[in-house]
Tab-separated table of C-alpha atoms and ligand atoms in Angstrom:
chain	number	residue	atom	x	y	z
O	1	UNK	CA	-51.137	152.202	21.385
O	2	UNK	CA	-47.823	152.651	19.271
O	3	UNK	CA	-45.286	154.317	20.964
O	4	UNK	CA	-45.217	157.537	18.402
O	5	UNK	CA	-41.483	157.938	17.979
O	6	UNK	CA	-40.351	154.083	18.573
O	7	UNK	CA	-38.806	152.379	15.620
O	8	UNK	CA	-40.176	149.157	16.423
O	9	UNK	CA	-42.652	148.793	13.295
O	10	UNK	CA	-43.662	144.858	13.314
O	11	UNK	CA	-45.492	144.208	9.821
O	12	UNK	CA	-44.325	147.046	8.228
O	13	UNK	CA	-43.565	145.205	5.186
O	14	UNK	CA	-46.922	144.317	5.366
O	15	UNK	CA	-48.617	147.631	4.897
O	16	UNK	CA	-49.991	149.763	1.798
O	17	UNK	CA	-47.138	152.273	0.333
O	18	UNK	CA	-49.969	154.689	1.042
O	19	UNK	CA	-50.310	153.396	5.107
O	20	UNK	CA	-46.329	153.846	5.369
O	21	UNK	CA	-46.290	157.116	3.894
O	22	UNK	CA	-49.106	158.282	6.407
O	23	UNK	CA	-47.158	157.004	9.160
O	24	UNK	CA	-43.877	159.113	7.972
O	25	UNK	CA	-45.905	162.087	7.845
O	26	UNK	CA	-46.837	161.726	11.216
O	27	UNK	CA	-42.870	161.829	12.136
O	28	UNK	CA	-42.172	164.855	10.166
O	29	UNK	CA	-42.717	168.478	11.910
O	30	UNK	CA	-44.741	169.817	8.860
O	31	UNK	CA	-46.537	166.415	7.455
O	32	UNK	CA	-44.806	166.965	4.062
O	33	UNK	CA	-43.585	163.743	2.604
O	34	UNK	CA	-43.575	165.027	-0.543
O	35	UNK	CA	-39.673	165.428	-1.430
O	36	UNK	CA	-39.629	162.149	-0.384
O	37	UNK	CA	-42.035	160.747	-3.219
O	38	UNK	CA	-40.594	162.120	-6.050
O	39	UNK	CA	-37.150	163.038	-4.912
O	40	UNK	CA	-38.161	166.745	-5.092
O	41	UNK	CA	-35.656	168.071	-7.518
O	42	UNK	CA	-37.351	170.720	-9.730
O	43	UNK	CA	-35.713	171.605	-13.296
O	44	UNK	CA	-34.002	174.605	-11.854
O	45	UNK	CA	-32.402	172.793	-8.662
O	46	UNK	CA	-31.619	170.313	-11.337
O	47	UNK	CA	-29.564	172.866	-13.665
O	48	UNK	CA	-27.443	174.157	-10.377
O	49	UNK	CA	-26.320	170.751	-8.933
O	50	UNK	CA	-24.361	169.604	-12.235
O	51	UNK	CA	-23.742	171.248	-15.266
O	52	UNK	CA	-24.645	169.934	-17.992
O	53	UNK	CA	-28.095	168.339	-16.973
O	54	UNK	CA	-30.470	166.972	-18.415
O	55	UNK	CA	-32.559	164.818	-15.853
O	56	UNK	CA	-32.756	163.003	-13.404
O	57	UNK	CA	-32.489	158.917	-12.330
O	58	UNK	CA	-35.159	157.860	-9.620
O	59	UNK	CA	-33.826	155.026	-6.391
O	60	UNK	CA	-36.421	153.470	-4.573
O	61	UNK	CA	-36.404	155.097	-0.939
O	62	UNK	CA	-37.005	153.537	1.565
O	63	UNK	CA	-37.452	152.932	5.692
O	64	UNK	CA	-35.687	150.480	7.595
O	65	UNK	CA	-37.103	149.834	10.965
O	66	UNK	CA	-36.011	149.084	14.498
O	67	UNK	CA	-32.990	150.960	14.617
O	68	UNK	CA	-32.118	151.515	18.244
O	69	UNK	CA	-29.006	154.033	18.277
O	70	UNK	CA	-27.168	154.985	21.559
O	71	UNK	CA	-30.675	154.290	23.029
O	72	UNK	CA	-32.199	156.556	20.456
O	73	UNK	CA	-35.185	155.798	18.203
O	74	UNK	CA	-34.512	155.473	14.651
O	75	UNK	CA	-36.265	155.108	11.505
O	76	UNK	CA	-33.655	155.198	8.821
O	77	UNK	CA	-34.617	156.208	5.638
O	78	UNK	CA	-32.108	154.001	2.518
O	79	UNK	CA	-32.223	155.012	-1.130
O	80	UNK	CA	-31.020	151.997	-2.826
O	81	UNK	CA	-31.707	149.914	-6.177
O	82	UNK	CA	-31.180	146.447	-4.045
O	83	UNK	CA	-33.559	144.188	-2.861
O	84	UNK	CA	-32.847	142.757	0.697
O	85	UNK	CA	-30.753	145.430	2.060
O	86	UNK	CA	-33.693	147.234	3.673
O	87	UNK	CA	-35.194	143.933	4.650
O	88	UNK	CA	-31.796	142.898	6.104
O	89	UNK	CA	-30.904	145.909	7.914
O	90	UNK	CA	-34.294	146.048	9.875
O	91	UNK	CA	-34.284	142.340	11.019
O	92	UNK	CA	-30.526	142.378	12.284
O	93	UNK	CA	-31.619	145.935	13.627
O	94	UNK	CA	-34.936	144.022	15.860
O	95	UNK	CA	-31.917	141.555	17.046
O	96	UNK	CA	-29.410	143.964	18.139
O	97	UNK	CA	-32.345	145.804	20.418
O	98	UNK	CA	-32.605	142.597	22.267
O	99	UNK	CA	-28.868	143.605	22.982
O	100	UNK	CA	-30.207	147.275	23.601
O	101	UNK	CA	-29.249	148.324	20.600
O	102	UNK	CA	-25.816	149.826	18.810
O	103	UNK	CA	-23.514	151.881	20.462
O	104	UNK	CA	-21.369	153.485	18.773
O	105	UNK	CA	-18.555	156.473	18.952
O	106	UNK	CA	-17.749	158.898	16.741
O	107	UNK	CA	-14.497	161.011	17.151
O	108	UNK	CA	-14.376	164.425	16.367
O	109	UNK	CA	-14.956	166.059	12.617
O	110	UNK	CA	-11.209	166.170	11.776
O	111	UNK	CA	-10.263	166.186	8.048
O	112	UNK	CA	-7.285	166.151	6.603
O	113	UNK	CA	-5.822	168.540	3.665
O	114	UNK	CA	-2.199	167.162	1.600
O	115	UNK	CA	-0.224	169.512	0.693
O	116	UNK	CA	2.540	168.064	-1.617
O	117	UNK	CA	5.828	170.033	-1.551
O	118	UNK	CA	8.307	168.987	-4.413
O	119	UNK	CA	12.442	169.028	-4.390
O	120	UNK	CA	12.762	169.550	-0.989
O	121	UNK	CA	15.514	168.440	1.561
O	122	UNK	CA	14.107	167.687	4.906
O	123	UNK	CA	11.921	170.590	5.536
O	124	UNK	CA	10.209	169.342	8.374
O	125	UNK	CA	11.452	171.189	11.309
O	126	UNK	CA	11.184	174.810	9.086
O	127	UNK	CA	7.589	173.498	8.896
O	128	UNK	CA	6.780	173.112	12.518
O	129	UNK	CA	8.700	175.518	13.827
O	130	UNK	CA	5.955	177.958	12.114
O	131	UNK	CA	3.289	175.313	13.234
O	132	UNK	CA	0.808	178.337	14.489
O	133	UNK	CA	1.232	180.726	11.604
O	134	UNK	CA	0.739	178.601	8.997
O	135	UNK	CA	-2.517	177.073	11.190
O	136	UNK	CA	-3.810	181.009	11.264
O	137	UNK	CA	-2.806	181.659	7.792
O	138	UNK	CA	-5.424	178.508	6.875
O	139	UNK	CA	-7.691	179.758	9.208
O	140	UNK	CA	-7.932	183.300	7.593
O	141	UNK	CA	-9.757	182.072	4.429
O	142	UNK	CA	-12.216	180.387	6.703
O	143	UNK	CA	-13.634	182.922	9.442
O	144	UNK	CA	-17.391	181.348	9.360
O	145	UNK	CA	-16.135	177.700	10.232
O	146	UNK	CA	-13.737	179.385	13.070
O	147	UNK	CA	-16.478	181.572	14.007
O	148	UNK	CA	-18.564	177.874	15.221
O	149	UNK	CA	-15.824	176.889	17.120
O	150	UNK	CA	-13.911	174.645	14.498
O	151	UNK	CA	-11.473	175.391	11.947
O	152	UNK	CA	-7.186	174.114	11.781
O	153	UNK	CA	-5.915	172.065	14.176
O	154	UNK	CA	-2.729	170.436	13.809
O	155	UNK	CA	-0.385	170.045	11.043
O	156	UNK	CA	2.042	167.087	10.495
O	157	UNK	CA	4.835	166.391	8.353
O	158	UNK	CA	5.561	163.605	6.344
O	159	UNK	CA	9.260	163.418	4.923
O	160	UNK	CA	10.743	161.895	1.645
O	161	UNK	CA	7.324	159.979	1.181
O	162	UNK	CA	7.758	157.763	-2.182
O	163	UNK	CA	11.134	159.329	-2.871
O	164	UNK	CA	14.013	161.501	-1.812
O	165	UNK	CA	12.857	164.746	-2.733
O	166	UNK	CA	8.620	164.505	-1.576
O	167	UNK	CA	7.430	165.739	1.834
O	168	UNK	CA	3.438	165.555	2.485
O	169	UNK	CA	2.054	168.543	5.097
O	170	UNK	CA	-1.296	167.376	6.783
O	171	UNK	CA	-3.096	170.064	7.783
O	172	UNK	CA	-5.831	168.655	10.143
O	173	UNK	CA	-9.150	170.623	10.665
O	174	UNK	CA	-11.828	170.128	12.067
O	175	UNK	CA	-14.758	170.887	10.065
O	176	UNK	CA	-17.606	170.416	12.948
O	177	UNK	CA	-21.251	169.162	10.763
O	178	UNK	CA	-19.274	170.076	7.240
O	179	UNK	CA	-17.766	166.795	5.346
O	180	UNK	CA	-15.415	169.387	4.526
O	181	UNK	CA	-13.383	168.541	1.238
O	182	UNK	CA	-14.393	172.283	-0.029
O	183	UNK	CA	-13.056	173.695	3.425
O	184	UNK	CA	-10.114	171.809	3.328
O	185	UNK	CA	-9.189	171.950	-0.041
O	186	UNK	CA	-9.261	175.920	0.026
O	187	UNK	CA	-7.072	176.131	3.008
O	188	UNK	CA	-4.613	173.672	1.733
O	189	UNK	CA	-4.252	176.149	-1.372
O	190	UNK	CA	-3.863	179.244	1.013
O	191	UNK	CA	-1.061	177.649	2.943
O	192	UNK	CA	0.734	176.028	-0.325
O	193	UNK	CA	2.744	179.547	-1.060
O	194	UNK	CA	3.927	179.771	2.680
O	195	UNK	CA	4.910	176.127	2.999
O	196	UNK	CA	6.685	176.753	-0.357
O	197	UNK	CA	8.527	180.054	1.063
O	198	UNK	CA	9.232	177.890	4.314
O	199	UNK	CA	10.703	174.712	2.332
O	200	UNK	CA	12.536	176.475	-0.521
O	201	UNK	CA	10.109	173.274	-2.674
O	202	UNK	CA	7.664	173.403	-4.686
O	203	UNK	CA	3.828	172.964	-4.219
O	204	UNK	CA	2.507	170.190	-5.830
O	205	UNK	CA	-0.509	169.003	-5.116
O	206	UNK	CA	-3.008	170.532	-2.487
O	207	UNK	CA	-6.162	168.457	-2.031
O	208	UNK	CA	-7.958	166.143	1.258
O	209	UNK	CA	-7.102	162.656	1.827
O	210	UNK	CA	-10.321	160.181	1.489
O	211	UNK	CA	-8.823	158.617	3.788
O	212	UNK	CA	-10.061	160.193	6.830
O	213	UNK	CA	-8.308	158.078	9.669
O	214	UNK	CA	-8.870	160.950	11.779
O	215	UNK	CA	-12.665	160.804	11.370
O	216	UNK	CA	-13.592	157.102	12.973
O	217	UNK	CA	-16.794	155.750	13.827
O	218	UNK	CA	-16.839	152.316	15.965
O	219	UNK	CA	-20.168	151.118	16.320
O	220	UNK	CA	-20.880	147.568	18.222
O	221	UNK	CA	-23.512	145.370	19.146
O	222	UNK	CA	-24.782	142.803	21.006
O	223	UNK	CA	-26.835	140.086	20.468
O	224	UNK	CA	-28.331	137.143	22.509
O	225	UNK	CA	-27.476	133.801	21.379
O	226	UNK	CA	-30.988	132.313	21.512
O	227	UNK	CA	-31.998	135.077	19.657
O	228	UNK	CA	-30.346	133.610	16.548
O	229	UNK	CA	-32.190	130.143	16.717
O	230	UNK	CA	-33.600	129.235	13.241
O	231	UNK	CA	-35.322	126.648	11.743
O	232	UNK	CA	-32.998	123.666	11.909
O	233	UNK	CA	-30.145	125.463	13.416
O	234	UNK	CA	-30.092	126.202	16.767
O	235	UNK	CA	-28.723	130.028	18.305
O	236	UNK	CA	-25.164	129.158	19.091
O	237	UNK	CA	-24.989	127.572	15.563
O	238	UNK	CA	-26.146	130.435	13.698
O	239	UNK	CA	-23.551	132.985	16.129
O	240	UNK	CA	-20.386	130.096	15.457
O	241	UNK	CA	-21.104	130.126	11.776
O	242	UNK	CA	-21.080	134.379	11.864
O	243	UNK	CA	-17.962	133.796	14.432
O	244	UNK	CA	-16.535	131.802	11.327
O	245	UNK	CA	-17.783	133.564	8.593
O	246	UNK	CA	-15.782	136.946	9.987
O	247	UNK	CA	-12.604	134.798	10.377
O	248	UNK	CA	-13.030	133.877	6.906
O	249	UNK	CA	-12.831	137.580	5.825
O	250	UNK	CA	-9.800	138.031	8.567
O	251	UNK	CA	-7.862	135.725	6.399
O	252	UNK	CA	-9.067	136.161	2.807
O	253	UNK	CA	-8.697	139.494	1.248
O	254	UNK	CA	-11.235	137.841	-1.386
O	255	UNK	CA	-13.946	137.070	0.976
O	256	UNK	CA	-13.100	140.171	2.937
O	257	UNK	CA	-14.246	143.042	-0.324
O	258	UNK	CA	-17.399	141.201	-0.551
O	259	UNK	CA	-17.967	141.035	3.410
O	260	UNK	CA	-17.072	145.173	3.821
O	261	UNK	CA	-19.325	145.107	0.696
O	262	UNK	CA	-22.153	143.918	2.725
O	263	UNK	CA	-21.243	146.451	5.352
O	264	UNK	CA	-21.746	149.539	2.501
O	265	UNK	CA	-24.998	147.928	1.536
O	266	UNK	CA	-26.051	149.557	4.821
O	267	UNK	CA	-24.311	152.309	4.290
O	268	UNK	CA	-24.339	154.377	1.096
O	269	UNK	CA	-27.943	154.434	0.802
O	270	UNK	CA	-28.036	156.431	4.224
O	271	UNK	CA	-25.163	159.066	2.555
O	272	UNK	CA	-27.364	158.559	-0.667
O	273	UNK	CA	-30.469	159.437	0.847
O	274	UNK	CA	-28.994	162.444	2.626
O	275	UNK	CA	-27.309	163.875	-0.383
O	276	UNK	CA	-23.461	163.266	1.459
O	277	UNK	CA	-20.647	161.839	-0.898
O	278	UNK	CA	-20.869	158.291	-0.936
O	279	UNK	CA	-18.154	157.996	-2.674
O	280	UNK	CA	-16.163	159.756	-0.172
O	281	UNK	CA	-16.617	157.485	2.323
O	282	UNK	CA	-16.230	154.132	0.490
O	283	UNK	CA	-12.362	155.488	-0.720
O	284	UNK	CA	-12.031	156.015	2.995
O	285	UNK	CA	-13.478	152.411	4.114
O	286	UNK	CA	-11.616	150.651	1.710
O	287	UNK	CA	-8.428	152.486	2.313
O	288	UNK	CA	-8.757	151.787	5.972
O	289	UNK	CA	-9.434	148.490	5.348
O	290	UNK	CA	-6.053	148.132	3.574
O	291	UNK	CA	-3.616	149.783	5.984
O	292	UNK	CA	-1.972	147.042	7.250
O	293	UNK	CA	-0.429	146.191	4.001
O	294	UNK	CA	-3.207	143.601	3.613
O	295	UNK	CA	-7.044	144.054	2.621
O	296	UNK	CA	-9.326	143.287	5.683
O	297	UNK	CA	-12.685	143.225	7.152
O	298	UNK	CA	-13.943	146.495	8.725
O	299	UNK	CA	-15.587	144.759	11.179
O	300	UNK	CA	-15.702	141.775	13.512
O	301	UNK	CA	-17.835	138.929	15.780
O	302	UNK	CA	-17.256	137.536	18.400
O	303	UNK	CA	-19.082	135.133	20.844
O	304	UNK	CA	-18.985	135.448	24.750
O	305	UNK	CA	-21.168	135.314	27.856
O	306	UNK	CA	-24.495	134.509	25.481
O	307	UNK	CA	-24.013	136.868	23.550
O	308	UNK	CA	-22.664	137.396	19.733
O	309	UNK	CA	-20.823	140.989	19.140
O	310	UNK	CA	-20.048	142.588	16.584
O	311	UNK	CA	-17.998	145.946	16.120
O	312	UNK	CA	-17.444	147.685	13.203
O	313	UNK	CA	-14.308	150.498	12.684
O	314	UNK	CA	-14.513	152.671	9.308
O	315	UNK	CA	-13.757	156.588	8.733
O	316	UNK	CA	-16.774	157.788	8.416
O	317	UNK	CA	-16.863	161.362	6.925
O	318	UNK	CA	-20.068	163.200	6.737
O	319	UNK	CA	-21.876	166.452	7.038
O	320	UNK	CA	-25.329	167.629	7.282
O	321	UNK	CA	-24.101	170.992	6.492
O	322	UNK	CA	-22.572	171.856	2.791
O	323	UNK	CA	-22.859	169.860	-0.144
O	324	UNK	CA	-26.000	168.760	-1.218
O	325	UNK	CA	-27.406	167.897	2.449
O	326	UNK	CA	-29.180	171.015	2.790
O	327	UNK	CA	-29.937	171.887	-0.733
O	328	UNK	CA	-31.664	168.465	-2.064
O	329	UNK	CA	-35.259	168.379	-0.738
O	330	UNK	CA	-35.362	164.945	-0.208
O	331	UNK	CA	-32.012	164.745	1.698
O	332	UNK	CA	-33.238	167.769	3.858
O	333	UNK	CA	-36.689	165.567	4.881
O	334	UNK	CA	-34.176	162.092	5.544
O	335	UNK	CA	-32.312	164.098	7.669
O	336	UNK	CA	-35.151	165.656	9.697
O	337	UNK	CA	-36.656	161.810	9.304
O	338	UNK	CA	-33.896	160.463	11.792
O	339	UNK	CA	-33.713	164.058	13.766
O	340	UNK	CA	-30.023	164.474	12.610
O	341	UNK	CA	-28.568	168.074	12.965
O	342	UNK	CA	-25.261	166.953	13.796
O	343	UNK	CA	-22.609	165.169	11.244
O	344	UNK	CA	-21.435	163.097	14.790
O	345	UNK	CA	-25.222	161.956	15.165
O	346	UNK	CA	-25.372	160.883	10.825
O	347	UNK	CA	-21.860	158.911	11.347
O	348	UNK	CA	-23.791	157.162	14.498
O	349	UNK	CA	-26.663	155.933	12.148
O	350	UNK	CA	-24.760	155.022	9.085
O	351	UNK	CA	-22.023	153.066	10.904
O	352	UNK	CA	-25.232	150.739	12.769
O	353	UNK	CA	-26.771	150.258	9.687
O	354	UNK	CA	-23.425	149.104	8.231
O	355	UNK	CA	-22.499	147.024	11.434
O	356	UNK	CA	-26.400	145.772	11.041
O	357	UNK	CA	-26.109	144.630	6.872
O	358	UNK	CA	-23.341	142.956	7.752
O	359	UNK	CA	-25.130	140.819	10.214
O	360	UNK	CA	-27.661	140.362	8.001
O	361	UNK	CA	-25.906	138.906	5.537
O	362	UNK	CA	-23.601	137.085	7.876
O	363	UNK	CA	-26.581	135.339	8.988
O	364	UNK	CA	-28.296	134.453	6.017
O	365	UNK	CA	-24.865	132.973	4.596
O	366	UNK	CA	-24.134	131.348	7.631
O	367	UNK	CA	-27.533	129.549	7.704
O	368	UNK	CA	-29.919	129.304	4.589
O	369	UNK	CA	-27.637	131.064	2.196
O	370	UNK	CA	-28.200	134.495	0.599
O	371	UNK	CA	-30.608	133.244	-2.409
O	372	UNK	CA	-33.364	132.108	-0.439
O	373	UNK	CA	-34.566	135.312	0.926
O	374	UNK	CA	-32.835	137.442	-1.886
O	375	UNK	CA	-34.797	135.790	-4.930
O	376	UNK	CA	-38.418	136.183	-3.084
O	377	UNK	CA	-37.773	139.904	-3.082
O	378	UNK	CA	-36.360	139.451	-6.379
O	379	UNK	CA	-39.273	137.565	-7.924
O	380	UNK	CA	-41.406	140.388	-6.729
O	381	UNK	CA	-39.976	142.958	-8.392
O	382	UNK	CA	-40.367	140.930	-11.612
R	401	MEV	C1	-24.742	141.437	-1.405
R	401	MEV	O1	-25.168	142.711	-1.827
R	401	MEV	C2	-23.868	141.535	-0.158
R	401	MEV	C3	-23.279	140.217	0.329
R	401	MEV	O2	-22.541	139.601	-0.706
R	401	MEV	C4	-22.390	140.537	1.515
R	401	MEV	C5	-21.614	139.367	2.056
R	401	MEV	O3	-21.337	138.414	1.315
R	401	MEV	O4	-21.223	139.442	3.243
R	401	MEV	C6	-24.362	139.225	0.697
């Protein structure tokens, strides 16, 4: 018999849309899979999310399968217009169990609010000095979050950034399950008129940085060699020619957008599906991906002792609280899908499934080439 909360679905491709719905509804508490057929947003939901609105644009959901994550079952539910990228992430997600799976660390739920101060001569030490008063002045206008346990941090100073007369304040919170930007964005306006009295500047403007280099997720795998072995190419073939295709992205800033590309195929149809702000967390990836001075790839393979590893580095900033996460029926059964009440345990899952599309499509470009695979789902959606 089936283990009833493994991942490991062989053939389940091969079953009726009606057989993989019954076997969803069998993983949720109450059987109800019906936000996830239709998307379950009634007119009225509708007319609060955006103004304006008129309707409504359906993406195929979807589960992808096999998803072993920090030795925890997965089936991860992807809402994405694609072909492949399901198909993709579940067969590099079967490989990487063979390797016991992804591991992968999140650190904690910091975000970080700018606060632009204008025509001002190095304020930085009148800043700090007042370091714990101007943290408890952005803490006032958000008792709930300090009443978890989270709420401002730190605060750091950056002087004359652009030109003479700009200094940046980062105000760094830490928003525990809550992406945050809302949080953030309201504190940075509380503290704006004490920063200003503090400076002698001017507030400009007071809004989060995207990118959230304070919010990583490193997630890394291993796979063994023989594991690879296709026809005509043998395992250590297959793991050279990902070895080479990631050292192609090292050195090409060309090759590396469409690689990291391949890593948000995984990726934003996780935040999709769970109603987080996808767009969020691409700013952040790309940013990241450019702080060197140089585009690069977010991730990496390498190739020791049998094995192929890969490891992936992105902000990745979430919540399962906020936003539309707990508000969108179908985001609310996706999350309860994957048994996520924690923003740490989303980042976990969306940063394997990135680390596991890239492999995919490392793999099919390093062997048969993308098309093959690509234009038999393609030819069945026409
Ligand atoms: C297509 O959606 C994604 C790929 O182009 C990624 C890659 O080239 O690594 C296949």
């Amino acid at each position: 018999m089936t283990d009833p909360h493994t991942s490991r679905l062989p053939g389940l491709h091969r079953r009726s849309l009606a057989e993989r719905r019954a076997l969803l509804a069998q993983r949720l508490k109450d059987g109800d899979i019906r936000p996830l057929l239709n998307g379950g947003l009634d007119d009225a939901l509708l007319d609060r999310m955006v103004e304006n609105a008129v309707g409504r644009i359906a993406v195929p959901v979807g589960i992808a399968a096999n998803f072993l994550v920090n030795g925890r079952e997965v089936l991860v539910p992807m809402a994405v217009e694609e072909p492949s990228v399901i198909a993709g992430a579940s067969h590099a997600a079967r490989l990487a169990r063979e390797g016991g799976g992804f591991r992968v660390r999140v650190s904690p739920s910091f975000t970080v609010a700018q606060v632009e101060l204008r025509r001002v001569v190095h304020p930085g030490s009148r800043i700090l000095d007042q370091r714990d008063r101007i943290l408890a002045a952005a803490d006032a206008v958000q008792p709930q979050l300090v009443s978890l346990g989270g709420g401002a941090r730190d605060l750091e100073v950056r002087e004359q950034v652009g030109d003479a007369h700009r200094t940046v304040v980062h105000l760094v919170v830490d928003c525990l399950d809550a992406m945050g930007a809302n949080m953030v964005n309201t504190m940075a306006e509380a503290v704006a008129p004490l920063l200003e009295e503090l400076s002698g500047g001017r507030a400009g403007l007071r809004i989060l940085t995207n990118l959230a280099d304070r919010r990583l997720a490193v997630a890394t795998c291993a796979i063994p060699i023989d594991q690879l072995e296709r026809p005509s190419f043998t395992g250590r073939e297959v793991a050279e020619g990902i070895v080479a295709a990631g050292a192609f992205a090292a050195a090409d800033p060309w090759r590396a957008a469409t690689h990291n590309k391949g890593i948000f195929n995984g990726i934003d149809p996780i935040l999709l599906a769970t109603g987080n702000d996808w767009r969020a967390v691409e700013a952040g990836g790309h940013a990241y991906a450019a702080r060197s001075g140089t585009y690069r790839p977010l991730s990496g393979w390498t190739m020791e002792e049998g094995m192929l590893r890969g490891e992936l580095e992105l902000p990745m900033a979430v919540g399962v609280v906020g936003g539309a996460s707990r508000c969108h029926p179908c985001a609310v059964k996706c999350l309860e899908l994957m048994n996520v009440t924690t923003a740490a345990g989303l980042s976990e899952i969306a940063t394997a499934a990135g680390l596991a599309s890239n492999l995919a499509a490392l793999l099919a470009l390093s062997t048969e080439g993308i098309q093959a695979g690509h234009m038999r789902l393609h030819r069945r959606r026409l």
